[in-house]
Coordinates of C-alpha atoms and ligand atoms in Angstrom, one line a residue:
M1 CA -2.8 0.5 -25.6
F2 CA -4.0 0.0 -22.0
V3 CA -3.6 -2.8 -19.4
D4 CA -6.7 -3.2 -17.1
T5 CA -4.6 -4.2 -14.1
H6 CA -7.8 -5.3 -12.0
C7 CA -11.0 -6.7 -13.4
H8 CA -13.1 -9.7 -12.2
L9 CA -13.9 -11.1 -15.6
N10 CA -14.4 -14.5 -14.1
V11 CA -17.6 -13.5 -12.2
P12 CA -20.8 -14.9 -13.7
S13 CA -22.2 -11.6 -15.0
L14 CA -19.0 -10.9 -17.0
I15 CA -17.8 -14.5 -18.0
L16 CA -21.0 -15.1 -19.9
Q17 CA -20.4 -12.2 -22.3
L18 CA -16.5 -12.6 -22.3
P19 CA -16.0 -12.5 -26.1
E20 CA -18.0 -9.4 -26.5
L21 CA -16.4 -7.8 -23.5
L22 CA -13.0 -8.5 -24.9
Q23 CA -13.9 -7.1 -28.4
R24 CA -15.3 -3.8 -26.9
A25 CA -12.0 -3.6 -24.8
Q26 CA -9.9 -4.2 -27.8
A27 CA -11.8 -1.5 -29.7
A28 CA -11.1 0.9 -26.8
G29 CA -7.4 -0.1 -26.8
V30 CA -7.5 -2.2 -23.6
T31 CA -5.5 -5.2 -24.6
R32 CA -4.3 -6.9 -21.5
F33 CA -6.1 -7.9 -18.3
V34 CA -5.1 -9.0 -14.8
L35 CA -7.7 -11.0 -12.9
P36 CA -7.3 -11.0 -9.1
G37 CA -8.9 -13.9 -7.1
V38 CA -11.0 -13.5 -4.0
A39 CA -11.3 -17.0 -2.7
P40 CA -10.1 -20.6 -3.3
S41 CA -13.2 -21.6 -5.0
C42 CA -12.6 -19.2 -7.9
W43 CA -8.8 -20.0 -8.4
D44 CA -9.1 -22.9 -10.8
D45 CA -11.5 -20.9 -13.0
L46 CA -9.2 -17.9 -12.8
V47 CA -6.1 -20.0 -14.1
A48 CA -8.3 -21.7 -16.6
V49 CA -9.6 -18.4 -18.1
A50 CA -6.0 -17.1 -18.2
G51 CA -4.8 -20.3 -19.8
R52 CA -7.2 -20.1 -22.7
D53 CA -6.5 -16.4 -23.7
S54 CA -2.9 -15.0 -23.9
R55 CA -4.2 -11.4 -23.1
I56 CA -5.6 -12.6 -19.6
F57 CA -3.4 -13.1 -16.6
A58 CA -4.3 -14.7 -13.2
A59 CA -3.6 -13.2 -9.7
P60 CA -5.0 -15.7 -7.3
G61 CA -5.4 -14.9 -3.6
I62 CA -7.7 -14.5 -0.7
H63 CA -9.7 -11.3 -0.2
P64 CA -9.7 -10.3 3.5
L65 CA -13.5 -10.5 3.8
M66 CA -13.1 -14.3 2.4
A67 CA -10.3 -15.1 4.9
M68 CA -12.5 -17.2 7.2
G69 CA -11.2 -20.8 7.1
F70 CA -8.0 -19.9 5.5
N71 CA -5.3 -22.4 6.5
E72 CA -2.1 -24.2 5.7
E73 CA -3.8 -26.3 3.1
T74 CA -5.1 -23.2 1.4
V75 CA -1.5 -21.7 1.5
A76 CA -0.2 -24.9 -0.1
K77 CA -2.8 -24.8 -2.9
L78 CA -2.1 -21.1 -3.6
E79 CA 1.7 -21.9 -3.8
R80 CA 1.1 -24.7 -6.4
L81 CA -0.9 -22.1 -8.5
A82 CA 1.9 -19.5 -8.2
C83 CA 3.6 -20.8 -11.4
H84 CA 0.5 -19.8 -13.4
A85 CA 0.2 -16.4 -11.6
V86 CA 1.6 -12.8 -12.3
A87 CA 0.7 -11.7 -8.7
I88 CA -1.0 -12.7 -5.5
G89 CA -4.3 -10.8 -5.1
E90 CA -6.3 -9.5 -3.9
I91 CA -5.1 -9.5 -0.4
G92 CA -5.1 -7.1 2.5
L93 CA -7.3 -5.7 5.3
D94 CA -11.0 -4.7 5.3
Y95 CA -12.2 -3.2 8.6
S96 CA -15.3 -1.7 7.1
D97 CA -17.1 -4.9 7.8
D98 CA -16.6 -7.0 10.9
T99 CA -17.7 -10.5 9.6
V100 CA -14.1 -11.6 9.6
P101 CA -12.1 -10.9 12.8
R102 CA -9.3 -8.6 12.4
L103 CA -6.7 -11.1 13.6
I104 CA -7.9 -13.7 11.0
Q105 CA -7.5 -11.1 8.2
Q106 CA -4.1 -10.1 9.4
T107 CA -2.9 -13.7 9.7
A108 CA -4.2 -14.5 6.2
F109 CA -2.6 -11.4 4.9
R110 CA 0.8 -12.1 6.4
L111 CA 1.0 -15.7 5.2
Q112 CA 0.1 -14.5 1.6
L113 CA 2.6 -11.8 1.6
R114 CA 5.3 -14.4 2.7
L115 CA 4.1 -16.7 0.0
A116 CA 4.4 -13.8 -2.6
L117 CA 8.0 -13.2 -1.4
R118 CA 8.8 -16.9 -1.5
C119 CA 7.5 -17.0 -5.2
G120 CA 9.0 -13.5 -6.2
L121 CA 5.4 -12.2 -7.2
P122 CA 4.1 -8.8 -6.6
V123 CA 0.9 -8.2 -4.6
I124 CA -2.6 -6.6 -5.3
L125 CA -3.7 -5.0 -2.2
H126 CA -7.2 -4.3 -1.0
C127 CA -7.6 -1.9 1.9
R128 CA -10.5 -0.3 3.6
R129 CA -10.4 1.7 6.8
A130 CA -7.2 -0.1 7.7
F131 CA -4.3 1.9 6.3
A132 CA -2.3 2.1 9.6
D133 CA -2.3 -1.6 10.1
L134 CA -1.8 -2.4 6.4
L135 CA 1.2 -0.2 6.0
Q136 CA 2.8 -1.6 9.3
I137 CA 2.4 -5.2 8.1
L138 CA 3.7 -4.4 4.7
R139 CA 6.7 -2.8 6.3
E140 CA 7.3 -5.8 8.7
E141 CA 6.9 -8.3 5.8
N142 CA 9.3 -6.4 3.5
V143 CA 6.9 -5.9 0.6
A144 CA 9.4 -3.7 -1.2
K145 CA 11.2 -6.8 -2.3
V146 CA 8.3 -7.7 -4.6
G147 CA 6.3 -4.5 -5.1
G148 CA 2.6 -4.4 -5.6
V149 CA -0.4 -2.1 -6.2
M150 CA -2.8 -0.5 -3.7
H151 CA -5.9 -1.5 -5.7
A152 CA -8.7 1.3 -6.3
F153 CA -6.8 3.5 -3.8
S154 CA -9.2 5.6 -1.6
G155 CA -6.8 7.2 0.8
S156 CA -5.3 10.7 1.1
P157 CA -2.3 11.9 -1.1
E158 CA -0.1 11.7 2.1
T159 CA -0.9 7.9 2.5
A160 CA -0.3 7.5 -1.2
Q161 CA 3.1 8.9 -0.8
E162 CA 3.8 6.5 2.1
C163 CA 2.8 3.5 -0.2
I164 CA 5.2 4.9 -2.8
R165 CA 8.0 5.0 -0.3
L166 CA 7.3 1.3 0.3
G167 CA 7.7 0.5 -3.4
L168 CA 4.1 0.2 -4.2
H169 CA 2.0 1.6 -7.2
I170 CA -1.3 3.3 -6.8
G171 CA -4.4 1.8 -8.7
V172 CA -6.6 4.4 -10.1
A173 CA -10.3 3.3 -10.9
G174 CA -13.6 4.9 -11.8
P175 CA -14.2 7.1 -8.8
V176 CA -11.7 9.6 -10.2
T177 CA -14.4 10.4 -12.8
Y178 CA -17.1 11.0 -10.2
P179 CA -18.3 14.7 -10.0
N180 CA -17.6 14.7 -6.2
A181 CA -14.2 13.2 -6.5
V182 CA -11.7 15.1 -4.2
R183 CA -9.2 12.7 -2.8
P184 CA -8.7 10.5 -5.9
L185 CA -8.2 13.6 -8.0
E186 CA -5.7 15.0 -5.5
V187 CA -3.8 11.6 -5.5
V188 CA -3.6 11.6 -9.3
R189 CA -2.4 15.3 -9.3
R190 CA 0.4 14.8 -6.8
I191 CA 1.7 11.2 -7.4
P192 CA 4.1 11.0 -10.3
L193 CA 2.8 9.1 -13.3
E194 CA 5.5 6.4 -13.0
H195 CA 3.8 5.2 -9.9
L196 CA 0.1 5.1 -11.2
L197 CA -1.7 2.2 -12.7
L198 CA -5.1 2.1 -14.4
E199 CA -7.8 -0.5 -13.4
S200 CA -11.5 -0.9 -14.0
D201 CA -12.4 -3.3 -11.0
A202 CA -15.1 -4.5 -13.4
P203 CA -17.9 -5.3 -12.6
D204 CA -17.8 -2.6 -9.9
L205 CA -16.7 1.1 -9.8
T206 CA -18.3 1.9 -13.2
P207 CA -16.9 5.4 -14.3
V208 CA -18.9 8.5 -15.6
P209 CA -20.7 8.5 -18.1
H210 CA -21.6 4.7 -17.7
R211 CA -22.8 4.8 -14.1
G212 CA -25.7 2.6 -13.6
S213 CA -24.6 -0.2 -15.9
L214 CA -22.1 -3.1 -15.1
N215 CA -18.7 -1.9 -15.4
E216 CA -16.3 -3.5 -18.0
P217 CA -12.7 -3.1 -19.2
A218 CA -13.6 -1.0 -22.1
F219 CA -14.8 1.8 -19.8
L220 CA -11.1 2.1 -18.5
L221 CA -10.7 4.7 -21.4
E222 CA -13.0 7.1 -19.3
T223 CA -10.7 6.8 -16.3
A224 CA -7.6 7.3 -18.6
R225 CA -9.1 10.4 -20.2
R226 CA -9.8 11.8 -16.7
M227 CA -6.2 11.0 -15.7
A228 CA -4.9 12.7 -18.8
A229 CA -6.9 16.0 -18.1
I230 CA -5.8 16.1 -14.4
K231 CA -2.1 15.6 -15.3
G232 CA -2.4 18.0 -18.4
I233 CA -0.9 15.6 -20.7
S234 CA -2.1 13.4 -23.7
L235 CA -4.1 10.2 -23.6
E236 CA -1.2 8.6 -25.4
Q237 CA 1.3 9.6 -22.8
I238 CA -1.0 8.1 -20.2
A239 CA -1.3 4.9 -22.2
A240 CA 2.4 4.6 -22.7
V241 CA 3.5 5.3 -19.1
T242 CA 0.9 3.2 -17.3
T243 CA 1.3 0.3 -19.6
T244 CA 5.0 0.4 -19.0
N245 CA 4.3 0.4 -15.4
A246 CA 2.0 -2.5 -15.4
R247 CA 4.2 -4.6 -17.6
Q248 CA 7.1 -4.0 -15.3
L249 CA 5.3 -4.8 -12.2
F250 CA 3.5 -7.9 -13.4
G251 CA 6.2 -9.1 -15.8
L252 CA 3.6 -9.0 -18.8
P253 CA 4.7 -9.7 -22.4
Ligands
LIG301 ZN1 -11.4 -6.2 -6.9

């Protein structure tokens, strides 16, 4: 049994085929799904989808590239939804794109971290080209009190170690299966299994051999197989430990 700790099943391309997607996931052993938010406009959908299916869990939040217009009213709405959530996500910093000024991203990030701490919820973190600032803010805001996951982690093994020292998990996604994967592979090799989580990030980051098609939770199995090969242990062990990690972090049944 696997938990897909990061999938966007609420996006139009996936929600339209949700029953079939869930059936294929079930057949692959993927039985629980955490759905991060990206903007306030998707939060109600997210909570509704999770409310209809006991295998699906909502993690509303604002993606750094959607942080324009984030204000106190948004924070208040997010706080009202917190009782339906297993985490706040996906939040963080993204300096690969300058459409949202860094200061606005940082403010939205800090306010959501404080909210997560007030509600006692872990965080799902998105970071691109911003590790130094992200780690500093996480430290200043005491993220260790709630924990969280560095989603689709793309940094170095050294940065991964630093994240672990802050009490975070490392999210492993499809890129670890790519033939040219170097850093993701080193991260999986060097980070203890107790700190790793599996995620699809569907509909993105499709693993080998499904590249070219839309990603879906069933394909998580390919990432898990790769992880098992790198660690030199069985797929069953990968399933057992990563599922325990996910259930503990998100408080899943
Ligand atoms: Zn995502």
